[in-house]
PDB file of C-alpha atoms and ligand atoms in Angstrom:
ATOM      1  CA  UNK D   1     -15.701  -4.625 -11.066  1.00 95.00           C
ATOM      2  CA  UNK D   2     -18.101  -7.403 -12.196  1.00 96.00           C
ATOM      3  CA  UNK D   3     -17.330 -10.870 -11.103  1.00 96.00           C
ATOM      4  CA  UNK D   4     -15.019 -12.590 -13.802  1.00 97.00           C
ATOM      5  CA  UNK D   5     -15.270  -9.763 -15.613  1.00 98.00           C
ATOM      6  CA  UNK D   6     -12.310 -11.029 -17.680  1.00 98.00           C
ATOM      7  CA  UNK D   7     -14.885 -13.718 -19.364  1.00 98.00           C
ATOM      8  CA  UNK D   8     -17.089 -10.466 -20.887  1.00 98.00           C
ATOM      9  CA  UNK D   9     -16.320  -9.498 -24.085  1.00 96.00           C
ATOM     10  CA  UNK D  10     -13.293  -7.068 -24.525  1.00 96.00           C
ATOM     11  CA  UNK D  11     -15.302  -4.139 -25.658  1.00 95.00           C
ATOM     12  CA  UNK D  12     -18.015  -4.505 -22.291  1.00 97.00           C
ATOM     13  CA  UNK D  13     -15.135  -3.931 -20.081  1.00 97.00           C
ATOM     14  CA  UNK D  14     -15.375  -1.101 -17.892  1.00 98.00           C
ATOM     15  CA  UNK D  15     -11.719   0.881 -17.625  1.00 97.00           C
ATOM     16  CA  UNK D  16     -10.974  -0.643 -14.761  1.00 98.00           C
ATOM     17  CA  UNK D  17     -11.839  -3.974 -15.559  1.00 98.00           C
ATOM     18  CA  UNK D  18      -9.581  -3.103 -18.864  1.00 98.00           C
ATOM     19  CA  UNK D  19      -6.834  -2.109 -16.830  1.00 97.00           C
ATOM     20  CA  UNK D  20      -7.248  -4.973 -14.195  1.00 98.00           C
ATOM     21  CA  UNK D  21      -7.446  -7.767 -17.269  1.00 98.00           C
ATOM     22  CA  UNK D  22      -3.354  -6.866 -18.026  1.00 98.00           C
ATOM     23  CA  UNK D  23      -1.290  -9.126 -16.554  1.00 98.00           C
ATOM     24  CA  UNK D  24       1.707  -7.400 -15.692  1.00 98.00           C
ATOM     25  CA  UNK D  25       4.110  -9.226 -18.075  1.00 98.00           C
ATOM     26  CA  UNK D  26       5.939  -6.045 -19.613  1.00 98.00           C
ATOM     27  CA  UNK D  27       6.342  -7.892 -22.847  1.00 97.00           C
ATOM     28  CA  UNK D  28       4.733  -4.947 -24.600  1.00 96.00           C
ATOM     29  CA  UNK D  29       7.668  -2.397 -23.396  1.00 97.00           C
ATOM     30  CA  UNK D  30      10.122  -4.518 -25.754  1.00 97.00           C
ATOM     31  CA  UNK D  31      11.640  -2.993 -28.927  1.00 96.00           C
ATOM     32  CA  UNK D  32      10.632  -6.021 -31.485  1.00 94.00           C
ATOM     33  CA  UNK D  33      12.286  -6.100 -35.133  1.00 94.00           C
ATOM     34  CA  UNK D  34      10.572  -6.865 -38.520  1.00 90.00           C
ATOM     35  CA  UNK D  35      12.173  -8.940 -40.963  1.00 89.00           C
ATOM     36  CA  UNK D  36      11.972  -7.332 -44.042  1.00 90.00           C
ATOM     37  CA  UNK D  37      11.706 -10.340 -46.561  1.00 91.00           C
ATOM     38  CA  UNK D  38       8.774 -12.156 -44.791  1.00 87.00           C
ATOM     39  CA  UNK D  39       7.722  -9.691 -42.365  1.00 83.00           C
ATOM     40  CA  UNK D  40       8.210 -12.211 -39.493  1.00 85.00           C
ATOM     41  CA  UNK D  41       8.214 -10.285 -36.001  1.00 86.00           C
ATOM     42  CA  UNK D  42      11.098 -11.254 -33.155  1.00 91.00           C
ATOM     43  CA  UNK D  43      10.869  -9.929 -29.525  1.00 94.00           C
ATOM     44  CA  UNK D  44      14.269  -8.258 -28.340  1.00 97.00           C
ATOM     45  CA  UNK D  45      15.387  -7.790 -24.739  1.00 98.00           C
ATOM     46  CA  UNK D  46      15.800  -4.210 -25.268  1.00 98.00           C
ATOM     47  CA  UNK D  47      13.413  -2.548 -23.156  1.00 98.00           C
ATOM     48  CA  UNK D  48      11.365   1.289 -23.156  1.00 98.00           C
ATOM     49  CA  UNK D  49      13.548   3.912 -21.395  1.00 98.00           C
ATOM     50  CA  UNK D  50      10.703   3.801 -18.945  1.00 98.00           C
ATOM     51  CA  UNK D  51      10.599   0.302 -18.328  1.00 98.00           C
ATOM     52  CA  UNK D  52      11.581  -0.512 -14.686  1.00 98.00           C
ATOM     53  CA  UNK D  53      13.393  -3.909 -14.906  1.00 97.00           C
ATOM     54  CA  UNK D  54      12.734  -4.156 -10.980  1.00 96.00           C
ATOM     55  CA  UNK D  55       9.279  -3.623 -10.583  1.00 97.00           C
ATOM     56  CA  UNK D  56       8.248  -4.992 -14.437  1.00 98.00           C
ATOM     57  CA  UNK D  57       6.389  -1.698 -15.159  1.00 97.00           C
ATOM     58  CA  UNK D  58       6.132   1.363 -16.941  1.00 98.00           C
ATOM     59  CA  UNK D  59       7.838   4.285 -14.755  1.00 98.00           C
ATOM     60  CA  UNK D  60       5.032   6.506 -15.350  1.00 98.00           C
ATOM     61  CA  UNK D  61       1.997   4.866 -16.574  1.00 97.00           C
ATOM     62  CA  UNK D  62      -0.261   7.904 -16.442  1.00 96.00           C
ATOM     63  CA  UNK D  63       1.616  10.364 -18.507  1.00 97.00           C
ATOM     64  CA  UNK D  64       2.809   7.310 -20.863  1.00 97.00           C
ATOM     65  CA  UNK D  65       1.661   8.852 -24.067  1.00 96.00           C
ATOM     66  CA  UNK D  66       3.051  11.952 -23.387  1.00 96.00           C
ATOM     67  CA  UNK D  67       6.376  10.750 -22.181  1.00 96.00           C
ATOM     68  CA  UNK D  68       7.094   8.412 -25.042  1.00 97.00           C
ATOM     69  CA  UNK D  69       5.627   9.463 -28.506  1.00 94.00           C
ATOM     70  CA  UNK D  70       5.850   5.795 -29.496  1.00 92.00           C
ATOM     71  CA  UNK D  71       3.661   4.579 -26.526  1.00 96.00           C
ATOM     72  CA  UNK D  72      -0.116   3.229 -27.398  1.00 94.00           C
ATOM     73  CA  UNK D  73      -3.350   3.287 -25.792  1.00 94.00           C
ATOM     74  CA  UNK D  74      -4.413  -0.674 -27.168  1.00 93.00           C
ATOM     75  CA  UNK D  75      -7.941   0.526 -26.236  1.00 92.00           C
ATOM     76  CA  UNK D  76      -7.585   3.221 -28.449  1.00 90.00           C
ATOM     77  CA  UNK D  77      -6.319   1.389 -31.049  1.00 90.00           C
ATOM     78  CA  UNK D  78      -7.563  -0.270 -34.356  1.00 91.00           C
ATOM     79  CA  UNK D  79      -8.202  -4.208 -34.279  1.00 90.00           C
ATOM     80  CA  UNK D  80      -4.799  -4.414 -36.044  1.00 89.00           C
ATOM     81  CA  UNK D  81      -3.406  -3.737 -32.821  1.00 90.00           C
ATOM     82  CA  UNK D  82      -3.329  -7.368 -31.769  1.00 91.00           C
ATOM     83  CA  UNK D  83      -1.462  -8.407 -34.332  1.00 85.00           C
ATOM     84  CA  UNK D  84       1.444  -7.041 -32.464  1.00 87.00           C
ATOM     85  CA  UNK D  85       0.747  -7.790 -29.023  1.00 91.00           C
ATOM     86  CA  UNK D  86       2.941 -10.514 -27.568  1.00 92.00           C
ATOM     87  CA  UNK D  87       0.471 -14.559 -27.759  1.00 91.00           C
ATOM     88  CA  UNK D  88       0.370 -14.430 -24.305  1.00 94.00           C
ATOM     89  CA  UNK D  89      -1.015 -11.002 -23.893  1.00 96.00           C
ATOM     90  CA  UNK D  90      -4.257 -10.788 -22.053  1.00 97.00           C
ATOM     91  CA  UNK D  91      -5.750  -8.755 -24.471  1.00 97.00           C
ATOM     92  CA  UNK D  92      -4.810 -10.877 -27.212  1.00 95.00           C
ATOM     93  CA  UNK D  93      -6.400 -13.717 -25.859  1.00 96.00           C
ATOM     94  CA  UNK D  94      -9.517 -12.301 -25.253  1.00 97.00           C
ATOM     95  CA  UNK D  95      -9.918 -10.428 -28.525  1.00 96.00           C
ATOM     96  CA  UNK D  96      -9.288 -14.193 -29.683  1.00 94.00           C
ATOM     97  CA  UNK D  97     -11.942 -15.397 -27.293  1.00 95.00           C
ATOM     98  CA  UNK D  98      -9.453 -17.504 -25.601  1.00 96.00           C
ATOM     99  CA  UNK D  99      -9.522 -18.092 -22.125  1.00 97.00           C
ATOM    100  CA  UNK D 100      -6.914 -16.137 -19.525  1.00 97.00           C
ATOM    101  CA  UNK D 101      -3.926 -18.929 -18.577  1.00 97.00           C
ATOM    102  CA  UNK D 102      -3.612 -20.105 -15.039  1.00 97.00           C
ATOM    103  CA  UNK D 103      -0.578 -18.165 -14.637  1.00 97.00           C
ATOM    104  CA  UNK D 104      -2.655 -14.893 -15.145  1.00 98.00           C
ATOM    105  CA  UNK D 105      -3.379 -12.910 -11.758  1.00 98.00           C
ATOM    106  CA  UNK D 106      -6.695 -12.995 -12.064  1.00 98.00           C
ATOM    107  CA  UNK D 107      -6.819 -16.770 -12.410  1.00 98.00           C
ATOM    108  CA  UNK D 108      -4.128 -17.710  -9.871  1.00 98.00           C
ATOM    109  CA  UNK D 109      -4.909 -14.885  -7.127  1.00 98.00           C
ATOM    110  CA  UNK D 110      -1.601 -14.031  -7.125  1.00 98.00           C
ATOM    111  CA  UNK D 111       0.406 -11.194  -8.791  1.00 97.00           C
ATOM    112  CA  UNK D 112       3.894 -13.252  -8.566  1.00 97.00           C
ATOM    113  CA  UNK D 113       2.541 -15.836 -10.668  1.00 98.00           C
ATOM    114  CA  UNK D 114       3.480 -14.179 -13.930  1.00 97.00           C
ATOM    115  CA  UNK D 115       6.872 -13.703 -12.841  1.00 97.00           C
ATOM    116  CA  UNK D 116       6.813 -17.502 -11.408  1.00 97.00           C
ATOM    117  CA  UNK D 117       5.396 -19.027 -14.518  1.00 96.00           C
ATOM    118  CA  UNK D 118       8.332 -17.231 -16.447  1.00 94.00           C
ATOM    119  CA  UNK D 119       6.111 -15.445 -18.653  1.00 96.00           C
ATOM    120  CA  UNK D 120       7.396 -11.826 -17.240  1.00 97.00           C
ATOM    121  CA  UNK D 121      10.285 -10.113 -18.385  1.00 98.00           C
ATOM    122  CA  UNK D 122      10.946  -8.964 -14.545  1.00 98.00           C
ATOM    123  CA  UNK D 123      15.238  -8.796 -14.569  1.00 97.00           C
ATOM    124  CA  UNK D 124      15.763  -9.749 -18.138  1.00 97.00           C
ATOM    125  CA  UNK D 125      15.727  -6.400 -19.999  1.00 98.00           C
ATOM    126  CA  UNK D 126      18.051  -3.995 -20.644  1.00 98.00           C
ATOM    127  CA  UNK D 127      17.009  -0.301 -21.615  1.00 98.00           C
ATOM    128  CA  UNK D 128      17.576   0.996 -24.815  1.00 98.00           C
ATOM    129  CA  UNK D 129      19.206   3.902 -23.576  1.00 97.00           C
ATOM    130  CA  UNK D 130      22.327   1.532 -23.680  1.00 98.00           C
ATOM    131  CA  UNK D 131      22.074   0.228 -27.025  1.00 98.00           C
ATOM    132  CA  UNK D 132      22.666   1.406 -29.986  1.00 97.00           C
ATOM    133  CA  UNK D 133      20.374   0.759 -32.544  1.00 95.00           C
ATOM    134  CA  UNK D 134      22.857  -1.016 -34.902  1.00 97.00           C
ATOM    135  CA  UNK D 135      23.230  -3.816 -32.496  1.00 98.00           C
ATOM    136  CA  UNK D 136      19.313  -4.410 -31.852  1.00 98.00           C
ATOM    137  CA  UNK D 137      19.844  -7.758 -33.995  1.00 96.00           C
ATOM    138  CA  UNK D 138      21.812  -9.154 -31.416  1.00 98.00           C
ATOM    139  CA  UNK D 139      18.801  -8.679 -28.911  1.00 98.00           C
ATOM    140  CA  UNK D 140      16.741 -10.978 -30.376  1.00 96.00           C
ATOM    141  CA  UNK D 141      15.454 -13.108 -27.659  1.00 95.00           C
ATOM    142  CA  UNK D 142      13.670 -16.830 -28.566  1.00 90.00           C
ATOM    143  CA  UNK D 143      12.001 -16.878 -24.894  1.00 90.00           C
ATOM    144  CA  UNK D 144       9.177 -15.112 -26.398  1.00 89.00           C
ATOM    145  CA  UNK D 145       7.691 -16.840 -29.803  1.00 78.00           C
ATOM    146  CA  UNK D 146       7.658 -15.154 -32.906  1.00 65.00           C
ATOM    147  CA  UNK D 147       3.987 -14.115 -33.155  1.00 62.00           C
ATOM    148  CA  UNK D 148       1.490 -15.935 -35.052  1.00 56.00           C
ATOM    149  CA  UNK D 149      -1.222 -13.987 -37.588  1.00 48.00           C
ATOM    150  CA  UNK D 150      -3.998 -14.027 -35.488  1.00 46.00           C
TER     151      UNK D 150
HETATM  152  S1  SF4 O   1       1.704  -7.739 -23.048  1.00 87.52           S
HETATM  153 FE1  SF4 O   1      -0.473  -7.389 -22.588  1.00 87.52          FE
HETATM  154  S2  SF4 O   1      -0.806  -8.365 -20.611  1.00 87.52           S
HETATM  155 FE2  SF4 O   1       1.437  -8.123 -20.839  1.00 87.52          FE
HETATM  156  S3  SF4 O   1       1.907  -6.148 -19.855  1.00 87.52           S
HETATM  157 FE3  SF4 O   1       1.525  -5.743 -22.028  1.00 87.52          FE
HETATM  158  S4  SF4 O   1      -0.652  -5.200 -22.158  1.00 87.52           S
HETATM  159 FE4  SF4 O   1      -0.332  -6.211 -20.182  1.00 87.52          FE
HETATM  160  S1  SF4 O   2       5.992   4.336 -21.905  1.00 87.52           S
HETATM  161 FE1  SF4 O   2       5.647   2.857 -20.274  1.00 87.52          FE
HETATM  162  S2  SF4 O   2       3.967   1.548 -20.989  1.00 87.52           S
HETATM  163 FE2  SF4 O   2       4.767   2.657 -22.772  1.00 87.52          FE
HETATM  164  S3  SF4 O   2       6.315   1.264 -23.683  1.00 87.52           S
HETATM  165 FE3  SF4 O   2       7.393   2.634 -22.261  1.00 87.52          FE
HETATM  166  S4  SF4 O   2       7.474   1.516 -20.330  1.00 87.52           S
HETATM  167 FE4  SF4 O   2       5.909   0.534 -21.597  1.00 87.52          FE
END
């Protein structure tokens, strides 16, 4: 991988400088809910089925798509896919042309410092194969901002 390859445009990256640029938040596994009458987006704690709350990471990244129909490739993906990425998302940012946040692993050195800085949902999920989807509502979670148009 190129030296601070994470500074290079998004679409330059090699796969796995695009794979190395994600910094391990699992904010992207939550369910998130729509409101209807202003389309305003809130994060719940309610976790993929393959989510491991432990670890902070898909289960079985490789066969992803195929495990979960619902999964997506954000590489693959139309620019519209940002829209729904969580603000702090490394990806995000850098389609933005933002900079990466000293809490990022690539900036600090250090893979805890995601989990440190409180950005991570490491132990504060739960899966959704324990909720039923009538109560998602109540899983709204404020720790993560609504998401601004980008
Ligand atoms: S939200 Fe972005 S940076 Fe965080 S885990 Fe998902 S893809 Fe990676
Ligand atoms: S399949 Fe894996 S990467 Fe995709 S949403 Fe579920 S836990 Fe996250």
């Amino acid at each position: 991988m190129r030296e601070r390859f994470w500074e290079a445009p998004l679409a330059s990256l090699s796969n796995d400088e695009w794979e190395a640029l994600c910094d391990g938040c699992g904010r992207c596994c939550l369910h998130k809910l729509q409101d209807e009458d202003d389309d305003a987006v809130f994060f719940t704690d309610i976790a993929c089925h393959l989510f491991d709350p432990e670890q902070c990471r898909c289960r079985d990244y490789p066969n992803r798509l195929k495990q979960v129909p619902d999964c997506l490739s954000i590489r693959a993906q139309e620019d519209e896919i940002y829209d729904w990425l969580p603000p702090t998302c490394a990806y995000r940012l850098r389609y933005q042309d933002r900079p990466l946040p000293v809490w990022h692993p690539l900036i600090s050195g250090r893979a805890d410092s995601v989990h440190e800085a409180g950005i991570s949902v490491r132990h504060r999920t739960v899966s959704e194969a324990d909720v039923d989807e009538e109560d998602y509502e109540d899983h709204i979670i404020l720790w993560i901002k609504p998401q601004l148009p980008l």
